[in-house]
Coordinates of C-alpha atoms (C1' of nucleotides) in Angstrom, one line a residue:
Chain A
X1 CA -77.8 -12.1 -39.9
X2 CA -74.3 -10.9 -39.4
X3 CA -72.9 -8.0 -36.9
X4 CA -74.2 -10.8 -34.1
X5 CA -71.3 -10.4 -31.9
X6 CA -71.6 -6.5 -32.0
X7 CA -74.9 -6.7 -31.6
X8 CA -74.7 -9.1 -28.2
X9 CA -71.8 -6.9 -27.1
X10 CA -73.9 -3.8 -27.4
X11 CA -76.7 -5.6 -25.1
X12 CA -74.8 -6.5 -22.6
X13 CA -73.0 -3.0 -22.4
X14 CA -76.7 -1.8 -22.3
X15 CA -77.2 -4.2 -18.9
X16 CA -73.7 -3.2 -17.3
X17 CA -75.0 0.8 -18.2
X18 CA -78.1 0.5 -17.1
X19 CA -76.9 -0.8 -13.9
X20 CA -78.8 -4.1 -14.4
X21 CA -75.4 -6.0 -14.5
X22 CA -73.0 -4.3 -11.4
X23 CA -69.7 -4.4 -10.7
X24 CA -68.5 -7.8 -9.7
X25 CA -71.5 -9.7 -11.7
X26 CA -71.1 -12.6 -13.6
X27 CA -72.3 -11.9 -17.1
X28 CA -74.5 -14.5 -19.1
X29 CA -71.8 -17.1 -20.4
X30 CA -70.8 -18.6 -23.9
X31 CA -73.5 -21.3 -23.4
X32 CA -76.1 -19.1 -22.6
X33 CA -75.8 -16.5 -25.1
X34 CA -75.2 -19.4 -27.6
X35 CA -78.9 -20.9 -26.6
X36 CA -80.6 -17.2 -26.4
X37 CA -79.3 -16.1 -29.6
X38 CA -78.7 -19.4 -31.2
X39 CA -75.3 -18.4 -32.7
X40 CA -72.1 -20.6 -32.3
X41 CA -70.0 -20.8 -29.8
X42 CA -67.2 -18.6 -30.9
X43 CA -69.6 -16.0 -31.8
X44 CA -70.5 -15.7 -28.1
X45 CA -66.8 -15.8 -27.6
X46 CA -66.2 -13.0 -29.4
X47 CA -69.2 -11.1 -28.1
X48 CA -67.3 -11.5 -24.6
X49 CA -64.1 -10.5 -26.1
X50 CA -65.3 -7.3 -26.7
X51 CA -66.4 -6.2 -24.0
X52 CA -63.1 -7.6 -22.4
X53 CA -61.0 -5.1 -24.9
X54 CA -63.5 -2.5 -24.0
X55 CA -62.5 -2.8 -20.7
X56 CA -65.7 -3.2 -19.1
X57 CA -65.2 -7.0 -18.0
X58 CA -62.8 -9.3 -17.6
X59 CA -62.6 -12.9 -17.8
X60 CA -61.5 -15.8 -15.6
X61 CA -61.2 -19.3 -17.6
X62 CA -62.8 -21.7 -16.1
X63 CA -65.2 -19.6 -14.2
X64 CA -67.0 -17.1 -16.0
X65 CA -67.0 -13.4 -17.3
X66 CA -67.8 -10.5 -14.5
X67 CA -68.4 -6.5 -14.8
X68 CA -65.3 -4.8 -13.9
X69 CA -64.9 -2.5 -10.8
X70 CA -62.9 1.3 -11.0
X71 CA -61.7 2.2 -7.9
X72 CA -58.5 4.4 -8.7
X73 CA -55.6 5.5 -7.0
X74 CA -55.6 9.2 -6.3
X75 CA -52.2 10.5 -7.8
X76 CA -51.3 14.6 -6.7
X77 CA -48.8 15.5 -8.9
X78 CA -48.7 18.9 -7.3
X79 CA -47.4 18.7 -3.8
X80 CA -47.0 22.5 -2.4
X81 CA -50.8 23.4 -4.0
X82 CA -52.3 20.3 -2.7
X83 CA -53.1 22.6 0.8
X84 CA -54.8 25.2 -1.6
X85 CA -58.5 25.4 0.0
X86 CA -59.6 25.5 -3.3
X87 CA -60.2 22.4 -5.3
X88 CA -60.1 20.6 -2.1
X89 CA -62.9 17.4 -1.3
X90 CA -64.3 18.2 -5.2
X91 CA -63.3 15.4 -7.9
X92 CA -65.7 13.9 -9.9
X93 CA -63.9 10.3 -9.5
X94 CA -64.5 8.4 -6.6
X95 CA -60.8 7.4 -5.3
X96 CA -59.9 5.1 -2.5
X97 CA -57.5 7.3 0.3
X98 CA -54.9 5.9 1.8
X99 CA -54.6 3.1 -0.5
X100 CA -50.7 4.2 -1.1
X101 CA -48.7 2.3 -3.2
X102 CA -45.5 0.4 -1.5
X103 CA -42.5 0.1 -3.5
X104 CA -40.9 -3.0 -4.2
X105 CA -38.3 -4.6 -5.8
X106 CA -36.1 -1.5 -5.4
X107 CA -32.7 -2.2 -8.3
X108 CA -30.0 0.7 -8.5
X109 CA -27.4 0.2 -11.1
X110 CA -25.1 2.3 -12.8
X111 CA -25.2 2.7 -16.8
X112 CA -24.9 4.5 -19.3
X113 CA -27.3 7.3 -20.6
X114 CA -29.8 6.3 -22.9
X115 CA -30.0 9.0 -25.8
X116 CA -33.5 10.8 -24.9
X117 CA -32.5 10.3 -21.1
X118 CA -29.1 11.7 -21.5
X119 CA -30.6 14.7 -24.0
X120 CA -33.1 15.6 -20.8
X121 CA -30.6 15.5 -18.5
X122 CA -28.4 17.8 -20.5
X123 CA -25.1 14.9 -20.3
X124 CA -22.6 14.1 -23.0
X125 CA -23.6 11.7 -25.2
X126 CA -22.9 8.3 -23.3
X127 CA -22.2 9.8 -20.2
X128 CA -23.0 7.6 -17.2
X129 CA -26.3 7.4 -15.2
X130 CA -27.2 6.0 -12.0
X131 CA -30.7 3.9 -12.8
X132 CA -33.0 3.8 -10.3
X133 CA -35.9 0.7 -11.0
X134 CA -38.8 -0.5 -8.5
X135 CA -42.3 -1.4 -8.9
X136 CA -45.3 -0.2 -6.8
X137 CA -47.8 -2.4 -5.2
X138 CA -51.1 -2.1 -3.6
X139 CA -52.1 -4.8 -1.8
X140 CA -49.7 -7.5 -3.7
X141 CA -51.2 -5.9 -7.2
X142 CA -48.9 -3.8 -9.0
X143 CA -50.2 -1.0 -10.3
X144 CA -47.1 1.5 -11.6
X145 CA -43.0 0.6 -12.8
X146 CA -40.9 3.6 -12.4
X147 CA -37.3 4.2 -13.4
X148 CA -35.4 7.4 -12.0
X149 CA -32.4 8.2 -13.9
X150 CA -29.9 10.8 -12.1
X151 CA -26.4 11.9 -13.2
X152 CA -23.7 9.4 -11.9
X153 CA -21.1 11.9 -11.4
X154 CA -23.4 14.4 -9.1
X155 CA -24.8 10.9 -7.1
X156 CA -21.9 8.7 -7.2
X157 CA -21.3 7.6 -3.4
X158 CA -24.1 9.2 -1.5
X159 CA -27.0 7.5 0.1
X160 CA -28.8 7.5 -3.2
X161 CA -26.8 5.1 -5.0
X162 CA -28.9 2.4 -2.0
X163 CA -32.3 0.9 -2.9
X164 CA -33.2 2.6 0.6
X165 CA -31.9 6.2 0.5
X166 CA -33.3 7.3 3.9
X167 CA -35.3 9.7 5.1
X168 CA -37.0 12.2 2.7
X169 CA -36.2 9.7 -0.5
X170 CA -33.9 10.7 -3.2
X171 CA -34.7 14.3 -2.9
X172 CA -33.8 15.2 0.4
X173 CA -30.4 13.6 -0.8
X174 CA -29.8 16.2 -3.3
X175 CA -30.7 18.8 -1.5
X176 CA -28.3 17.9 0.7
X177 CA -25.5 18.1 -2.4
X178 CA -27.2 21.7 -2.9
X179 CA -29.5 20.2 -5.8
X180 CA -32.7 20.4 -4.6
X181 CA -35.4 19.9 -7.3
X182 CA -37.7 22.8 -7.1
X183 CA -39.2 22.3 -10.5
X184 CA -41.2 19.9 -12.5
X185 CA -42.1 19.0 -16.1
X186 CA -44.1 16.7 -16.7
X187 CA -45.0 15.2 -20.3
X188 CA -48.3 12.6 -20.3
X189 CA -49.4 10.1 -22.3
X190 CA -51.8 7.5 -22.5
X191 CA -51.5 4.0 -25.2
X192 CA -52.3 0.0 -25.0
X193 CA -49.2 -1.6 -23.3
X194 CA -46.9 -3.8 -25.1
X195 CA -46.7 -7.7 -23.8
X196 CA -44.2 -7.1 -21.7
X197 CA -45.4 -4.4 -19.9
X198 CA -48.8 -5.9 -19.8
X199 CA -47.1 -8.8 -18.0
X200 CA -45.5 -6.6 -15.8
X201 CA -48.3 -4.8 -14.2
X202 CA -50.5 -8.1 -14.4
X203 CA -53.2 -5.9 -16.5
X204 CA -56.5 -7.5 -18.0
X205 CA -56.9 -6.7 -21.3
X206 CA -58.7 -3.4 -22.3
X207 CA -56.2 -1.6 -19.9
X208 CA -54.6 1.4 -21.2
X209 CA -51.4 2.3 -19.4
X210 CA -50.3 5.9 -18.2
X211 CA -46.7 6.9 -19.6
X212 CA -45.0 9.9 -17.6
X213 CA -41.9 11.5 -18.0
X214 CA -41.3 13.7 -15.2
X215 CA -37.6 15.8 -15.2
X216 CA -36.6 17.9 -12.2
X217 CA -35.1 21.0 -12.3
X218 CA -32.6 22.9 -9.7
X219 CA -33.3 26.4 -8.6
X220 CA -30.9 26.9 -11.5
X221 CA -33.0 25.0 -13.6
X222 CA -30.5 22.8 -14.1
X223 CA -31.9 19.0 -14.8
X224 CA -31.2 16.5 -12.0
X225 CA -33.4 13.7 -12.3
X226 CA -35.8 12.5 -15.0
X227 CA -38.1 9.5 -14.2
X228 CA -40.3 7.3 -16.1
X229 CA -42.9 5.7 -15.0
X230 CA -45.5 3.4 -16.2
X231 CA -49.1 3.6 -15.0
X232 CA -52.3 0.9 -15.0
X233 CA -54.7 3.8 -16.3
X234 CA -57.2 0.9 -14.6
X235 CA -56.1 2.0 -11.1
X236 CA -55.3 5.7 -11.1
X237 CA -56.6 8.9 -11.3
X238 CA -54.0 12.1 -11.6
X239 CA -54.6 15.2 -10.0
X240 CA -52.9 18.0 -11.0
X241 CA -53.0 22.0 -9.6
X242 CA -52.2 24.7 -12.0
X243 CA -52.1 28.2 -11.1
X244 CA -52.6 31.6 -12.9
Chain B
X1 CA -49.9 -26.7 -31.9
X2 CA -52.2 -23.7 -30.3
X3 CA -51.3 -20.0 -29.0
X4 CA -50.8 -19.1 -33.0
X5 CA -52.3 -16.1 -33.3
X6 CA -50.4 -14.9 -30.5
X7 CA -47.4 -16.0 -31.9
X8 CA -48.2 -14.5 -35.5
X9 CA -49.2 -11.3 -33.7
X10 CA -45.4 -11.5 -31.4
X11 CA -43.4 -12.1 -34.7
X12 CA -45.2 -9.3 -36.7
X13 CA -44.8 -6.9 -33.5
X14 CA -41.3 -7.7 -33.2
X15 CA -41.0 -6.7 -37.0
X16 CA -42.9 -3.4 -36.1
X17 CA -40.5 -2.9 -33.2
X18 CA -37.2 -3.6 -34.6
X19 CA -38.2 -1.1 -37.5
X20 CA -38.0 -3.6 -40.4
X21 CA -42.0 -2.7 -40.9
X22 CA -41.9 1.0 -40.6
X23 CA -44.8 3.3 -39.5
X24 CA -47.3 3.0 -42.9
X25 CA -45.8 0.3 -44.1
X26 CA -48.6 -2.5 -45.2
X27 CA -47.9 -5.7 -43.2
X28 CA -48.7 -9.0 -44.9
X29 CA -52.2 -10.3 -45.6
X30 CA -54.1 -12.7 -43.8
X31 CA -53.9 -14.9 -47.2
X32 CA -50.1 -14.4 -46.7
X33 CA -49.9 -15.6 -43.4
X34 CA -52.1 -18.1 -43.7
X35 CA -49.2 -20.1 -46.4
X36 CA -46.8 -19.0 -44.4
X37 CA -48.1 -20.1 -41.1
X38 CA -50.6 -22.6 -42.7
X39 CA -53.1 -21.2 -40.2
X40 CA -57.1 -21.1 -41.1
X41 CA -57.9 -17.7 -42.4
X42 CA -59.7 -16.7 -39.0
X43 CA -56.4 -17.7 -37.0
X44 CA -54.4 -15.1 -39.6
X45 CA -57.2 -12.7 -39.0
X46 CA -57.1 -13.2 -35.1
X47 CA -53.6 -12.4 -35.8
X48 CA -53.5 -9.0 -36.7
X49 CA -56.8 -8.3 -35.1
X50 CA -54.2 -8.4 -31.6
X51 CA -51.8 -6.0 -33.1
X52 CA -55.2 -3.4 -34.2
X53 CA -56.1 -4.1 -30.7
X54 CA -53.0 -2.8 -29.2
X55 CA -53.0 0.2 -31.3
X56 CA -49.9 -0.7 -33.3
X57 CA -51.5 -1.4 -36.7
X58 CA -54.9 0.0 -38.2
X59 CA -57.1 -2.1 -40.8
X60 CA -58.2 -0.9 -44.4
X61 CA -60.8 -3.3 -45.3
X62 CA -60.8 -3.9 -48.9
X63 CA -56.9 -2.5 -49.0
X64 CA -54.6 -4.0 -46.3
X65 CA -53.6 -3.9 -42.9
X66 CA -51.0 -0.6 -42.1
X67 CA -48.8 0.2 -39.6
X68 CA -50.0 3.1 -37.6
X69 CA -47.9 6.9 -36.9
X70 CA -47.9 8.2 -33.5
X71 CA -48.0 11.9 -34.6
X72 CA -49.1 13.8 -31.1
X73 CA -50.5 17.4 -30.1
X74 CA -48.9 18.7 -27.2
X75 CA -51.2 20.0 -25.1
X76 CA -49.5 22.3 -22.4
X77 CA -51.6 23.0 -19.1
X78 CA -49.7 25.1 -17.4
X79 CA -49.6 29.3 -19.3
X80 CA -47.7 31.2 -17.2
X81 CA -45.3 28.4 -16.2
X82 CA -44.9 27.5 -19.7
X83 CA -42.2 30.5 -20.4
X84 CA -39.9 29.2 -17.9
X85 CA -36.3 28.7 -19.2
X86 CA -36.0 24.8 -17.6
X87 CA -37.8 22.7 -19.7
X88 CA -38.0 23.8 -23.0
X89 CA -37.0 22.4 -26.2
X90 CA -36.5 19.2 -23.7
X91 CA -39.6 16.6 -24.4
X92 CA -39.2 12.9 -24.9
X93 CA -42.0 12.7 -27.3
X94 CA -41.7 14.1 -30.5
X95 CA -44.4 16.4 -31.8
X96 CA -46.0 18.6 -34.0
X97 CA -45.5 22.1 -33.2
X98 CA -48.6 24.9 -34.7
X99 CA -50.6 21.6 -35.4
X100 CA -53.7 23.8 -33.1
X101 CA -56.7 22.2 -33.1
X102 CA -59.7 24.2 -34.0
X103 CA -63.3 24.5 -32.5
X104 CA -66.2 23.4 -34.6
X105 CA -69.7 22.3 -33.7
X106 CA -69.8 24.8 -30.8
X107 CA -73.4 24.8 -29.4
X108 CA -74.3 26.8 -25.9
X109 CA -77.3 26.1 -24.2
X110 CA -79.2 26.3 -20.7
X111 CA -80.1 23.6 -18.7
X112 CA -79.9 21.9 -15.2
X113 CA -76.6 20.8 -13.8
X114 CA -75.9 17.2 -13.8
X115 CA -75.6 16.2 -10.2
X116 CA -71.1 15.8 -10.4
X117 CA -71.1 19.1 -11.9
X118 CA -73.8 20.7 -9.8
X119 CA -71.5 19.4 -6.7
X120 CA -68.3 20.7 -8.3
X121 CA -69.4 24.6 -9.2
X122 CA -70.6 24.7 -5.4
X123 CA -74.2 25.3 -7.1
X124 CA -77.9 23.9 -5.1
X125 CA -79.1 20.8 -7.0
X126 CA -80.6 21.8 -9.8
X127 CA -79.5 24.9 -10.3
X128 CA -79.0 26.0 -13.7
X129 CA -75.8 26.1 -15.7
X130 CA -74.5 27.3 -19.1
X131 CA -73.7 24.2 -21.4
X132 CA -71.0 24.8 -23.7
X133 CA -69.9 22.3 -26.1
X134 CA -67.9 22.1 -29.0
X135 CA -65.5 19.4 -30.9
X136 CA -62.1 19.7 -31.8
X137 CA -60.2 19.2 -34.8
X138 CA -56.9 19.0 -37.0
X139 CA -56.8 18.9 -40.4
X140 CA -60.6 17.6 -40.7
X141 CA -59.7 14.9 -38.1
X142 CA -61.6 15.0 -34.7
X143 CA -59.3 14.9 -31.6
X144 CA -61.0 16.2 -28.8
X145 CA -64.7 16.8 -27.4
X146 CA -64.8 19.6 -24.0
X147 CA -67.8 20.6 -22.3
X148 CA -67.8 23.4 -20.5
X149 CA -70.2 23.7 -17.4
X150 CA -70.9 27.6 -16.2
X151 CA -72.9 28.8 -13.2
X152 CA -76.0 30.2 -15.7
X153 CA -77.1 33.3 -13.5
X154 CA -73.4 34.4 -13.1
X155 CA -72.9 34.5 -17.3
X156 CA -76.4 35.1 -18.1
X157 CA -76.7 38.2 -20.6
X158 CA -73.0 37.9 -21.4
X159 CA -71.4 37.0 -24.6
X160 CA -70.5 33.7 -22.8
X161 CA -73.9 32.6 -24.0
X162 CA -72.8 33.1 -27.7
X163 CA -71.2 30.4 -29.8
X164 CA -68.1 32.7 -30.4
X165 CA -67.5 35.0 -26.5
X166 CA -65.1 37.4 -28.6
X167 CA -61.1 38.1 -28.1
X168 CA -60.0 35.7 -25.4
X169 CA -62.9 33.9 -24.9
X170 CA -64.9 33.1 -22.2
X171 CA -62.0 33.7 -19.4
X172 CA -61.5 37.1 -20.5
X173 CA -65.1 38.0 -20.3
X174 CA -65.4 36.1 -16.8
X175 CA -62.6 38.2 -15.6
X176 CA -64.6 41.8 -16.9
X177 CA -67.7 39.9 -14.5
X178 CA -65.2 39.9 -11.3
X179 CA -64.6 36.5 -11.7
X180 CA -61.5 35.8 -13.5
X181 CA -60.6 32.1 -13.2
X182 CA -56.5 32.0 -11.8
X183 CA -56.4 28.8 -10.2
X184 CA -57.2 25.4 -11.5
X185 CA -57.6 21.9 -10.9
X186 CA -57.6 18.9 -13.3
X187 CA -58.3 15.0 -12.5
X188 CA -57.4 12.8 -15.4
X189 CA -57.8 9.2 -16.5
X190 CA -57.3 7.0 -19.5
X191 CA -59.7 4.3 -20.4
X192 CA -60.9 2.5 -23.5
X193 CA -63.7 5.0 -25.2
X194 CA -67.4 3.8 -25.4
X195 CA -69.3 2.9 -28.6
X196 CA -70.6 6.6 -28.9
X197 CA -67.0 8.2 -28.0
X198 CA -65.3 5.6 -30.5
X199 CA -67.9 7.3 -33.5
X200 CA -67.7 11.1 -31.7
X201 CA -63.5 11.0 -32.2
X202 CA -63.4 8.6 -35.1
X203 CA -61.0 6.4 -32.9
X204 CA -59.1 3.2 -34.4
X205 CA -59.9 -0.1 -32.1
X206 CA -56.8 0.2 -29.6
X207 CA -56.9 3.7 -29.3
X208 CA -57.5 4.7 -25.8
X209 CA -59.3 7.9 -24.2
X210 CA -57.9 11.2 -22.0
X211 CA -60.6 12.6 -20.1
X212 CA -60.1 15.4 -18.0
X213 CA -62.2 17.4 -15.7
X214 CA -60.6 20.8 -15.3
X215 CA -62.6 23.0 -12.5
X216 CA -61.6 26.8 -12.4
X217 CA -61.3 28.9 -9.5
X218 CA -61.5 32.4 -8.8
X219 CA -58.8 34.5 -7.1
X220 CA -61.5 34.0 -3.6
X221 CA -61.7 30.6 -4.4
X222 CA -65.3 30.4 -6.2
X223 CA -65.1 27.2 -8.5
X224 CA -66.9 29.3 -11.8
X225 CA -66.0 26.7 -14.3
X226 CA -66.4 22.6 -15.2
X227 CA -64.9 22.2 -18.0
X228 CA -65.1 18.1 -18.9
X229 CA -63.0 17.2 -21.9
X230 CA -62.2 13.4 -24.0
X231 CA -59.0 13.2 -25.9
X232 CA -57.8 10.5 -28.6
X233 CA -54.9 9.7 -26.5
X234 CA -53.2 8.6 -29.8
X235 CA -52.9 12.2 -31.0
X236 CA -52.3 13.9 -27.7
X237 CA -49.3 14.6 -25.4
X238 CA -49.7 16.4 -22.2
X239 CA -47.4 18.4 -20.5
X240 CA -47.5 19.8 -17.1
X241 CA -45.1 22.3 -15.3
X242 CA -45.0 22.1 -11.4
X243 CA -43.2 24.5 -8.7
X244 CA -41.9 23.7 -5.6
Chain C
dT1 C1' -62.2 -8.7 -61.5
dA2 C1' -59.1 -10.4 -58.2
dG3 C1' -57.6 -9.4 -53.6
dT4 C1' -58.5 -7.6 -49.1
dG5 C1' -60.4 -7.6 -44.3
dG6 C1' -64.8 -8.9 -41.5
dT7 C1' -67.7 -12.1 -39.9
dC8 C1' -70.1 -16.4 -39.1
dT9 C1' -70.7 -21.6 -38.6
dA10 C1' -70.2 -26.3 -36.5
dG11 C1' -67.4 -28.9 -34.5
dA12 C1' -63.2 -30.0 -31.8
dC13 C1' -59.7 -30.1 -28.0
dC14 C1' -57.5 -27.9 -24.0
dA15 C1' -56.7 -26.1 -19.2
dC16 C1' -58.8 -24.4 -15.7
dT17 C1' -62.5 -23.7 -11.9
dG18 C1' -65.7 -25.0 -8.6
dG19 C1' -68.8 -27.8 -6.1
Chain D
dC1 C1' -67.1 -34.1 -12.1
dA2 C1' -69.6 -30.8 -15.2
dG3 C1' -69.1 -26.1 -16.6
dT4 C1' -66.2 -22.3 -18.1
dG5 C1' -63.4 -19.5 -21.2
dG6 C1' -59.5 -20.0 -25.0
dT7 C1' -58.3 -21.4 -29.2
dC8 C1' -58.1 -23.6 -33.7
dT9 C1' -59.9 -25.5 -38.2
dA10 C1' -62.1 -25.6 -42.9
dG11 C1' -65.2 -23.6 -45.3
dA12 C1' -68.4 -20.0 -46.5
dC13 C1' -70.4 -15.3 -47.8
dC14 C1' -70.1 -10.3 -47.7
dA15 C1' -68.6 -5.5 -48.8
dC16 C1' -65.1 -3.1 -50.0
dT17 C1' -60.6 -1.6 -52.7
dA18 C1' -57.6 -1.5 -56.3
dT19 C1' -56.5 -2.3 -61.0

DNA sequence: TAGTGGTCTAGACCACTGG
DNA sequence: CAGTGGTCTAGACCACTAT
């Protein structure tokens, strides 16, 4: 009787649905399900497996297999909306407040423009940028990479070339050069993480990440900043405020 | 000597990356990795089963294993920003342009408001809504489901409660009831799809979902609109435009 | 008809966890 | 220490595709 792994897979999705099975749970193990269903061992395996890649459980070797938990970061994209009484203690996604992501290992470097970066930011082809890396934490876990990339020549010697530009963050240092980002774009995109990146934000397997590009714009819509950043889909949820 | 698969799967990836296996291209065999591995068969198939996981490769049975094309919709939420001079022509993603998906499968019918949705549309539990839903596709190819969730004694007797509302669908004809949605809110989040979203959106294994719960306000703030939506996130890029 | 991916078995060894 | 998941082997059968 083949389709034996689906099959298992499909009940215990049933049990974790159902609610029988809750968060934090340890599901039936490979021996178990071996003796209930009487298949071999690397069936079961593989019955687990896919219900890891489904990202509905995750595994720890040498302990057992347990029910996932989602308890997302709430992410406002919009800040200046955010007051609106509208849409204001309504989302359908339970979030954690003030679980706020720290940043951490802060690099700033100077380079030069990759192509896409350098087309955003409207620079000459191989033009210089200042790079901007660091990772975001919540309680020791990291759950987003970000790279900023800003025009050398506009930054070059202010308080934004430091890991720690002061008060206000990057921004309030270009408003004090009279580039003050005032508008946002912001493309989206969701896809499985490579290795590396997997690696990097420590994600269990069945963990889609979150890619953003967001550019900022001047009153005079000129480009000043565009910044990549790389998302465990597993730990947020984005908010965003449109209007008209 | 163990951790082959993995090692298959990081040579063949590297291949992908590098661009020596282009998008389409077929990648070898499992009987071809097996001689050139000498790996058992399931190891091989373990393999490339990694690289389907990760949503880098898609499996013909019967035909090969193929490198898969990232071909995306851009979806843009933001109308009336959308005009603005700064940021256009400038996205990091390549995509199709007048690749519009089209509704099919609309259905519209009455019944009580799920308890999220109820809470949402500032409606008593168990009020009655207006259930629209329809699928969306290009070229034959599903690529996005949306339900849309209506307060049912505001739209009842309207041509909201017809499959096709008429020019400018059903915005326009909430805006000739007094209640033309201008503000909006949407909370998003990527995850792998269920069994039943997997079959709904025809989704390769590794593809993740979008899902996106866009409420709609009126000009007094009177949420008048739930509108719930999953996207193949391989065939979707989302762009948002922000002020201030 | 030959080749492909999909799946299963029965047994094996490993590294890790937890009492 | 016993129990867990992780992985590999060698062989098998199936349904499908392409020729």
């Amino acid at each position: 009787m083949p389709e034996t792994a689906r099959q298992i897979a499909d009940d215990l999705r049933a049990r974790i649905e159902s609610g029988d099975l809750q968060p934090g749970d340890r599901l039936p193990g490979e021996p178990s399900l071996v003796r209930t269903y009487g298949v071999a061992k690397m069936t079961a395996n593989q019955a687990l497996k896919i219900l890891v890649t489904e990202g509905l459980a995750y595994a720890r070797p040498g302990s057992g297999t347990y029910v996932r938990e989602f308890r997302p970061i709430r992410r406002v994209a919009n800040d200046r909306l955010s007051k609106a009484r509208w849409a204001s203690g309504h989302s359908i996604w339970a979030a954690d407040v003030d679980r706020r992501p720290l940043a951490t290992d802060v690099q700033v470097y100077e380079a030069e423009a990759p192509h896409q970066i350098g087309r955003l930011l409207n620079l000459e082809p191989g033009a210089p940028v200042l790079v901007r890396s660091r990772k975001y934490a919540v309680e020791d876990r990291p759950v987003q990479i970000a790279t900023s990339y800003l025009p050398a020549d506009l930054v070059r010697g202010t308080a934004i070339t430091e890991p720690n530009p002061g008060p206000g963050g990057i921004y309030a240092r270009l408003a004090e050069l009279g580039a003050e980002p005032v508008n946002f774009a912001e493309e989206l995109r969701a896809r499985m993480p490579s290795e590396e990146e997997r690696a990097a934000l420590n994600l269990a397997a069945g963990t889609p990440v979150l890619e953003i590009c967001r550019t900022a714009f001047t009153e005079d819509e000129r480009p000043v900043e565009v910044n990549q950043m790389l998302l465990d889909a597993g730990s947020y949820v984005l908010e965003y405020r449109l209007s008209s």
